[in-house]
CSV table of C-alpha atoms in Angstrom, one decimal:
chain,number,residue,atom,x,y,z
A,1,MET,CA,91.2,99.9,72.7
A,2,ASP,CA,91.9,103.6,72.9
A,3,PHE,CA,94.7,103.0,75.4
A,4,PHE,CA,96.7,101.4,72.7
A,5,ASN,CA,96.2,104.2,70.2
A,6,GLN,CA,99.5,104.1,68.4
A,7,SER,CA,99.9,107.7,67.3
A,8,LYS,CA,99.2,108.8,70.9
A,9,ILE,CA,101.8,106.4,72.4
A,10,PHE,CA,104.2,107.5,69.7
A,11,SER,CA,104.2,111.1,70.7
A,12,LEU,CA,104.2,110.2,74.4
A,13,ILE,CA,107.3,108.0,74.0
A,14,ASN,CA,109.2,110.8,72.2
A,15,LYS,CA,108.3,113.2,75.0
A,16,TYR,CA,109.4,111.0,77.9
A,17,GLN,CA,112.3,109.0,76.4
A,18,SER,CA,114.9,111.6,77.4
A,19,PHE,CA,113.5,111.8,80.9
A,20,VAL,CA,114.0,108.1,81.3
A,21,LEU,CA,117.5,108.4,80.0
A,22,ILE,CA,118.5,111.1,82.5
A,23,PHE,CA,116.8,109.2,85.3
A,24,PHE,CA,118.6,106.0,84.3
A,25,LEU,CA,122.1,107.7,84.2
A,26,LEU,CA,121.5,109.3,87.6
A,27,ILE,CA,120.5,106.0,89.3
A,28,LEU,CA,123.3,104.1,87.5
A,29,LEU,CA,125.9,106.7,88.7
A,30,LEU,CA,124.5,106.4,92.3
A,31,GLY,CA,124.4,102.6,92.1
A,32,LEU,CA,127.9,102.2,90.7
A,33,THR,CA,129.3,104.5,93.4
A,34,GLU,CA,127.6,102.5,96.0
A,35,ALA,CA,128.6,99.2,94.4
A,36,LEU,CA,132.2,100.0,93.6
A,37,PHE,CA,133.3,102.4,96.4
A,38,LEU,CA,131.0,102.8,99.3
A,39,SER,CA,129.8,99.2,100.0
A,40,PRO,CA,132.2,97.0,102.0
A,41,GLN,CA,134.1,93.9,100.9
A,42,ASP,CA,132.6,90.6,101.8
A,43,TYR,CA,134.1,88.7,104.7
A,44,LEU,CA,134.8,85.7,102.5
A,45,GLN,CA,134.8,86.7,98.9
A,46,GLY,CA,136.5,90.1,99.3
A,47,ASP,CA,136.0,92.3,96.3
A,48,SER,CA,134.5,89.6,94.1
A,49,VAL,CA,131.2,90.3,95.9
A,50,ARG,CA,130.9,93.4,93.7
A,51,ILE,CA,130.2,91.2,90.7
A,52,MET,CA,127.0,90.4,92.4
A,53,TYR,CA,125.7,93.9,92.0
A,54,VAL,CA,125.6,93.3,88.2
A,55,HIS,CA,124.8,89.6,88.3
A,56,VAL,CA,121.8,89.5,90.5
A,57,PRO,CA,119.9,92.5,89.0
A,58,SER,CA,120.5,91.1,85.5
A,59,ALA,CA,119.1,87.8,86.5
A,60,TRP,CA,116.1,89.4,88.1
A,61,ILE,CA,115.4,91.6,85.2
A,62,SER,CA,115.7,88.8,82.7
A,63,LEU,CA,113.3,86.6,84.6
A,64,GLY,CA,110.9,89.6,85.1
A,65,ILE,CA,110.9,90.5,81.4
A,66,PHE,CA,110.3,86.9,80.3
A,67,SER,CA,107.4,86.6,82.8
A,68,LEU,CA,105.9,89.8,81.4
A,69,MET,CA,106.3,88.6,77.8
A,70,ALA,CA,104.6,85.3,78.7
A,71,LEU,CA,101.7,87.2,80.3
A,72,LEU,CA,101.4,89.4,77.2
A,73,SER,CA,101.7,86.4,74.9
A,74,ILE,CA,98.8,84.6,76.7
A,75,LEU,CA,96.6,87.7,76.1
A,76,VAL,CA,97.8,87.9,72.5
A,77,PHE,CA,97.1,84.2,71.8
A,78,VAL,CA,93.7,84.2,73.4
A,79,PHE,CA,92.3,87.6,72.4
A,80,LYS,CA,94.3,88.2,69.2
A,81,ASN,CA,95.4,91.6,70.4
A,82,LYS,CA,98.2,92.5,68.0
A,83,ASN,CA,99.2,95.7,69.8
A,84,LEU,CA,100.3,93.6,72.8
A,85,ILE,CA,102.6,91.5,70.6
A,86,ILE,CA,104.6,94.5,69.6
A,87,ILE,CA,105.2,95.3,73.3
A,88,SER,CA,106.3,91.7,73.9
A,89,LYS,CA,108.6,91.8,70.8
A,90,SER,CA,110.1,95.1,71.9
A,91,LEU,CA,110.8,93.7,75.4
A,92,ALA,CA,112.7,90.6,74.2
A,93,PRO,CA,116.1,92.2,73.2
A,94,SER,CA,116.9,93.7,76.6
A,95,GLY,CA,115.7,90.5,78.3
A,96,PHE,CA,118.0,88.4,76.2
A,97,VAL,CA,121.0,90.7,76.8
A,98,PHE,CA,120.4,90.6,80.6
A,99,THR,CA,120.3,86.8,80.5
A,100,LEU,CA,123.6,86.7,78.8
A,101,ILE,CA,125.0,89.3,81.3
A,102,ALA,CA,123.8,87.2,84.2
A,103,LEU,CA,125.4,84.0,82.7
A,104,VAL,CA,128.8,85.7,81.9
A,105,THR,CA,129.1,87.6,85.2
A,106,GLY,CA,128.1,84.4,87.1
A,107,SER,CA,130.9,82.6,85.3
A,108,ILE,CA,133.4,85.4,86.1
A,109,TRP,CA,132.4,85.2,89.8
A,110,GLY,CA,132.4,81.4,89.8
A,111,LYS,CA,136.1,81.1,88.8
A,112,PRO,CA,137.6,82.8,91.9
A,113,THR,CA,134.8,81.7,94.3
A,114,TRP,CA,133.9,78.1,93.4
A,115,GLY,CA,137.0,77.3,91.4
A,116,THR,CA,135.2,76.7,88.2
A,117,TRP,CA,133.8,78.7,85.3
A,118,TRP,CA,130.8,76.5,84.7
A,119,ALA,CA,128.9,73.8,86.5
A,120,TRP,CA,126.0,71.9,85.0
A,121,ASP,CA,123.8,72.4,88.1
A,122,ALA,CA,120.1,73.0,88.0
A,123,ARG,CA,120.2,76.8,88.4
A,124,ILE,CA,122.9,77.4,85.8
A,125,THR,CA,121.5,75.0,83.3
A,126,SER,CA,117.9,76.3,83.6
A,127,MET,CA,119.3,79.9,83.2
A,128,LEU,CA,121.0,78.7,80.0
A,129,ILE,CA,117.7,77.3,78.8
A,130,LEU,CA,116.1,80.7,79.4
A,131,ALA,CA,118.8,82.2,77.1
A,132,PHE,CA,117.9,79.7,74.4
A,133,PHE,CA,114.2,80.5,74.7
A,134,TYR,CA,115.0,84.2,74.3
A,135,PHE,CA,117.2,83.4,71.3
A,136,MET,CA,114.5,81.2,69.8
A,137,TYR,CA,111.9,83.9,70.3
A,138,LEU,CA,114.1,86.5,68.5
A,139,LEU,CA,114.9,84.1,65.7
A,140,ALA,CA,111.3,83.2,65.2
A,141,TRP,CA,110.5,86.8,64.3
A,142,ARG,CA,112.9,86.6,61.4
A,143,VAL,CA,112.3,83.0,60.3
A,144,PHE,CA,108.5,83.1,60.0
A,145,GLU,CA,107.3,85.7,57.5
A,146,ASN,CA,103.6,85.0,57.5
A,147,LYS,CA,102.1,87.5,59.9
A,148,ASP,CA,99.4,85.3,61.4
A,149,ASN,CA,101.9,82.4,61.9
A,150,VAL,CA,104.6,84.6,63.5
A,151,VAL,CA,102.2,85.9,66.1
A,152,LYS,CA,101.1,82.5,67.1
A,153,ILE,CA,104.5,80.9,67.1
A,154,THR,CA,106.3,83.6,69.1
A,155,SER,CA,103.4,83.7,71.7
A,156,LEU,CA,103.6,79.9,72.1
A,157,ILE,CA,107.4,80.1,72.5
A,158,CYS,CA,106.9,82.5,75.4
A,159,ILE,CA,104.1,80.5,77.0
A,160,ILE,CA,106.1,77.2,76.8
A,161,GLY,CA,109.2,79.0,78.0
A,162,ALA,CA,107.3,80.4,81.0
A,163,ILE,CA,107.3,76.8,82.5
A,164,ASN,CA,111.0,77.2,82.9
A,165,ILE,CA,110.7,80.3,85.1
A,166,PRO,CA,109.6,78.6,88.3
A,167,LEU,CA,112.2,76.0,87.6
A,168,ILE,CA,114.9,78.7,87.7
A,169,LYS,CA,113.5,80.3,90.8
A,170,PHE,CA,113.1,77.2,92.9
A,171,SER,CA,116.0,75.1,91.4
A,172,VAL,CA,118.2,76.0,94.3
A,173,ASP,CA,115.6,74.8,96.8
A,174,TRP,CA,114.4,71.7,95.1
A,175,TRP,CA,117.8,70.2,94.2
A,176,SER,CA,121.3,70.4,95.6
A,177,THR,CA,123.1,72.9,93.4
A,178,LEU,CA,126.5,74.5,93.4
A,179,HIS,CA,124.7,77.9,93.2
A,180,GLN,CA,123.7,79.3,96.5
A,181,PRO,CA,120.1,79.7,97.5
A,182,SER,CA,118.5,83.2,97.4
A,183,SER,CA,119.8,85.7,100.0
A,184,ILE,CA,116.7,87.9,99.7
A,185,LYS,CA,113.6,86.2,101.0
A,186,ILE,CA,110.1,87.6,101.0
A,187,LEU,CA,108.9,85.7,104.0
A,188,SER,CA,111.9,85.7,106.3
A,189,GLU,CA,114.8,88.0,107.0
A,190,SER,CA,117.4,88.4,104.2
A,191,THR,CA,120.9,87.0,104.7
A,192,ILE,CA,122.6,89.9,103.1
A,193,HIS,CA,123.9,92.9,105.1
A,194,GLU,CA,122.1,96.2,104.6
A,195,SER,CA,125.2,97.9,103.3
A,196,MET,CA,125.2,95.5,100.4
A,197,LEU,CA,121.5,95.6,99.9
A,198,ILE,CA,121.5,99.3,99.0
A,199,PRO,CA,123.8,99.0,95.9
A,200,LEU,CA,121.9,95.8,94.9
A,201,ILE,CA,118.5,97.7,94.9
A,202,LEU,CA,120.0,100.7,93.2
A,203,MET,CA,121.6,98.6,90.4
A,204,THR,CA,118.3,96.7,90.0
A,205,ALA,CA,116.5,100.0,89.5
A,206,ALA,CA,119.1,101.2,87.1
A,207,PHE,CA,118.9,98.1,85.0
A,208,ALA,CA,115.1,98.2,85.0
A,209,LEU,CA,115.2,101.8,83.7
A,210,PHE,CA,117.7,100.7,81.1
A,211,SER,CA,115.4,98.0,80.0
A,212,LEU,CA,112.5,100.5,79.9
A,213,LEU,CA,114.7,102.8,77.7
A,214,ILE,CA,115.6,100.1,75.2
A,215,PHE,CA,112.0,99.0,75.2
A,216,LEU,CA,110.8,102.5,74.4
A,217,MET,CA,113.3,102.8,71.5
A,218,LYS,CA,112.5,99.4,70.1
A,219,TYR,CA,108.7,100.0,70.5
A,220,ASN,CA,109.1,103.3,68.6
A,221,THR,CA,111.0,101.6,65.8
A,222,GLU,CA,108.3,98.9,65.5
A,223,LEU,CA,105.6,101.6,65.3
A,224,ILE,CA,107.6,103.5,62.6
A,225,LYS,CA,108.0,100.2,60.6
A,226,ILE,CA,104.2,99.7,60.7
A,227,LYS,CA,103.6,103.3,59.6
A,228,ILE,CA,106.0,103.0,56.7
A,229,LYS,CA,104.3,99.8,55.6
A,230,GLY,CA,101.1,101.7,55.6
A,231,LEU,CA,99.4,99.3,58.0
A,232,ASP,CA,97.2,100.5,60.8
A,233,ARG,CA,98.4,97.5,62.8
A,234,LEU,CA,100.8,94.7,62.6
K,1,MET,CA,80.6,86.6,77.2
K,2,TYR,CA,83.6,85.5,75.0
K,3,GLY,CA,83.2,83.9,71.7
K,4,LYS,CA,83.5,80.1,71.2
K,5,LYS,CA,86.9,80.5,69.5
K,6,VAL,CA,88.3,82.5,72.5
K,7,LYS,CA,87.2,79.7,74.9
K,8,LEU,CA,88.8,77.1,72.7
K,9,ARG,CA,92.0,79.0,72.6
K,10,ILE,CA,92.1,79.2,76.4
K,11,LEU,CA,91.4,75.5,76.7
K,12,PHE,CA,94.2,74.8,74.2
K,13,LEU,CA,96.7,76.8,76.2
K,14,ILE,CA,95.7,75.1,79.5
K,15,VAL,CA,96.0,71.7,77.9
K,16,LEU,CA,99.4,72.6,76.3
K,17,VAL,CA,100.9,74.0,79.5
K,18,LEU,CA,99.6,71.2,81.6
K,19,THR,CA,101.0,68.6,79.2
K,20,ILE,CA,104.4,70.1,79.1
K,21,ALA,CA,104.6,70.9,82.8
K,22,LEU,CA,103.6,67.3,83.7
K,23,THR,CA,106.1,65.9,81.2
K,24,VAL,CA,108.9,68.1,82.6
K,25,PHE,CA,107.9,67.2,86.2
K,26,PHE,CA,108.0,63.4,85.6
K,27,VAL,CA,111.2,63.6,83.6
K,28,LEU,CA,113.0,65.7,86.3
K,29,ASN,CA,111.5,63.5,89.0
K,30,SER,CA,112.8,60.3,87.5
K,31,LEU,CA,116.2,61.8,86.7
K,32,LYS,CA,116.5,63.3,90.2
K,33,GLU,CA,119.8,61.5,90.8
K,34,ASN,CA,121.3,63.3,87.8
K,35,VAL,CA,119.7,66.7,88.4
K,36,VAL,CA,121.2,67.0,91.9
K,37,TYR,CA,124.7,68.4,91.6
K,38,PHE,CA,126.1,66.5,94.5
K,39,LEU,CA,125.2,63.9,97.1
K,40,SER,CA,125.3,64.6,100.8
K,41,PRO,CA,127.3,62.2,103.1
K,42,SER,CA,123.9,60.8,104.4
K,43,GLU,CA,122.9,60.0,100.8
K,44,VAL,CA,126.2,58.3,100.2
K,45,LYS,CA,125.6,56.1,103.2
K,46,ILE,CA,122.4,54.7,101.8
K,47,LEU,CA,123.6,54.2,98.2
K,48,SER,CA,122.6,50.7,97.0
K,49,GLU,CA,125.9,50.1,95.2
K,50,ILE,CA,129.2,51.8,94.9
K,51,LYS,CA,129.6,52.8,91.2
K,52,LYS,CA,132.9,53.3,89.5
K,53,ASP,CA,131.7,56.5,87.8
K,54,LYS,CA,132.7,59.9,88.9
K,55,ILE,CA,130.3,61.5,91.4
K,56,ARG,CA,130.2,64.6,93.6
K,57,VAL,CA,129.9,64.7,97.3
K,58,GLY,CA,129.0,68.0,99.0
K,59,GLY,CA,128.5,69.4,102.5
K,60,MET,CA,130.5,71.3,105.1
K,61,VAL,CA,134.2,70.9,105.8
K,62,LYS,CA,134.2,69.5,109.3
K,63,LYS,CA,135.9,71.8,111.9
K,64,ASN,CA,139.5,70.8,112.7
K,65,SER,CA,139.5,68.1,110.1
K,66,ILE,CA,141.8,69.5,107.4
K,67,ASN,CA,145.1,67.7,107.5
K,68,ILE,CA,147.8,68.5,105.0
K,69,ASN,CA,150.9,66.3,104.5
K,70,ASN,CA,153.1,66.6,101.5
K,71,ASP,CA,150.7,67.0,98.5
K,72,GLN,CA,147.8,65.3,100.1
K,73,ILE,CA,144.9,67.1,101.7
K,74,ILE,CA,142.7,65.0,103.9
K,75,PHE,CA,139.5,66.3,105.3
K,76,VAL,CA,136.0,65.3,106.4
K,77,ILE,CA,132.8,66.4,104.6
K,78,THR,CA,129.9,66.4,107.0
K,79,ASP,CA,126.2,67.2,106.8
K,80,PHE,CA,126.0,67.2,110.6
K,81,LYS,CA,124.4,63.7,110.5
K,82,ASN,CA,127.0,61.7,108.7
K,83,ASP,CA,130.6,62.2,107.7
K,84,ILE,CA,132.8,61.1,104.8
K,85,ASN,CA,136.6,61.1,104.6
K,86,VAL,CA,138.1,62.8,101.6
K,87,SER,CA,141.6,62.7,100.2
K,88,TYR,CA,142.8,65.1,97.5
K,89,ALA,CA,146.0,66.2,95.8
K,90,GLY,CA,146.1,69.5,94.1
K,91,LEU,CA,145.0,73.1,94.3
K,92,VAL,CA,142.0,74.1,96.3
K,93,PRO,CA,140.0,77.3,95.7
K,94,ASN,CA,140.6,80.3,98.1
K,95,LEU,CA,137.2,79.8,99.7
K,96,PHE,CA,138.0,76.2,100.8
K,97,GLN,CA,137.9,76.5,104.6
K,98,GLU,CA,136.7,74.7,107.6
K,99,ASN,CA,133.1,75.1,108.5
K,100,LYS,CA,132.4,76.2,104.9
K,101,GLY,CA,130.6,74.5,102.1
K,102,VAL,CA,132.5,72.3,99.7
K,103,VAL,CA,131.8,70.1,96.7
K,104,ALA,CA,134.3,67.3,95.9
K,105,GLU,CA,134.3,65.6,92.5
K,106,GLY,CA,135.9,62.2,92.3
K,107,PHE,CA,135.5,58.5,93.0
K,108,LEU,CA,133.9,56.7,95.9
K,109,GLN,CA,136.2,54.0,97.3
K,110,ASP,CA,133.7,52.9,100.0
K,111,ARG,CA,130.9,54.5,101.9
K,112,ASN,CA,133.4,56.3,104.2
K,113,TYR,CA,136.2,57.2,101.9
K,114,PHE,CA,136.1,59.4,98.8
K,115,LYS,CA,139.0,60.1,96.5
K,116,ALA,CA,138.6,63.6,95.1
K,117,VAL,CA,140.1,64.7,91.8
K,118,LYS,CA,138.6,68.3,91.9
K,119,ILE,CA,137.5,70.5,94.8
K,120,LEU,CA,134.9,73.3,94.4
K,121,ALA,CA,134.1,75.7,97.2
K,122,LYS,CA,130.4,76.2,97.7
K,123,HIS,CA,129.5,79.7,98.8
K,124,ASP,CA,126.4,80.1,101.1
K,125,GLU,CA,123.8,82.8,100.9
K,126,ASN,CA,125.3,85.0,103.6
K,127,TYR,CA,126.9,88.2,102.6
K,128,MET,CA,128.3,90.6,105.2
K,129,PRO,CA,131.2,93.0,105.8
K,130,PRO,CA,134.4,91.6,107.5
K,131,GLU,CA,133.8,93.6,110.7
K,132,LEU,CA,130.4,92.1,111.3
K,133,ASN,CA,131.7,88.5,110.8
K,134,LYS,CA,134.4,89.2,113.5
K,135,LYS,CA,131.7,90.3,115.9
K,136,ILE,CA,129.6,87.2,115.2
K,137,GLU,CA,132.7,85.0,115.8
K,138,GLU,CA,133.4,86.7,119.1
């Protein structure tokens, strides 16, 4: 697997990390301007709608990262590819942080809109379970010290946790929940006005770039750790 | 193509995921009553018994049904098939309006009367600027 040659990736990351940082800051600035100043108030929620521009992208990214980690974990578990596990490990922290951001901003939005900080409905509870899976994954890396065991256990946590992903996605369609169903649909027209869609997309791009940046830094650190330990792989 | 071990690991994963997914499916399916956050007025109508436990009823606030006298707010929750009368004393969220979603938490007195102890506004999936909403209403 020449593609995963670590010294090559190492120098590549160092080269492009600053580009990603600049690109992220640019998009974030643009997204925040759109979200906080240029986009209109909502006809019902007023200015609370602006919380959505952080809440929804965070939720998307956290689901996306976990799905990716699950996919990598399947490959790791089946083919014993230890380079992929480092990618999965490096993705986890930003995924966990975005899950927490989605939960907290949702709570802050819920109080003025619904009239409650928290509701044990299917969407919110399944999102909390996702946060626990991320937490469990990160803890497992510290708890299990035997290298073969830690690779197996963390992959299995991801694969089992992936069952929760469709539950989160479809919870609002399958059960009656306090949380509203998705406004953005793939098959039919979205129920969100264009002027609000622009900041949403920009913020999603900004958060994705931020995750990429944190991932690159974390991945770099993992590679350095491996080098110092004098191992050619994990 | 792949070694025997690889095939065994694939099989293991498939069996593992299937087992857990099936378990989760049956648990959620049999707990459906608890997984749903609220019942619709139509579901209240066909309840086999009226329990004394706290439940939630949700739907739309029927148009021209909000009636405020003294501290009491009386309104009707509808799912456009069946209605249920709700009485409540206390603060309501800002988004509590006629023709908008609502979830009432409280106690069912009979199949047509619900005594709420907490009102939550349910926001729908529509987001638009105020000007556009005015146009739609006109």
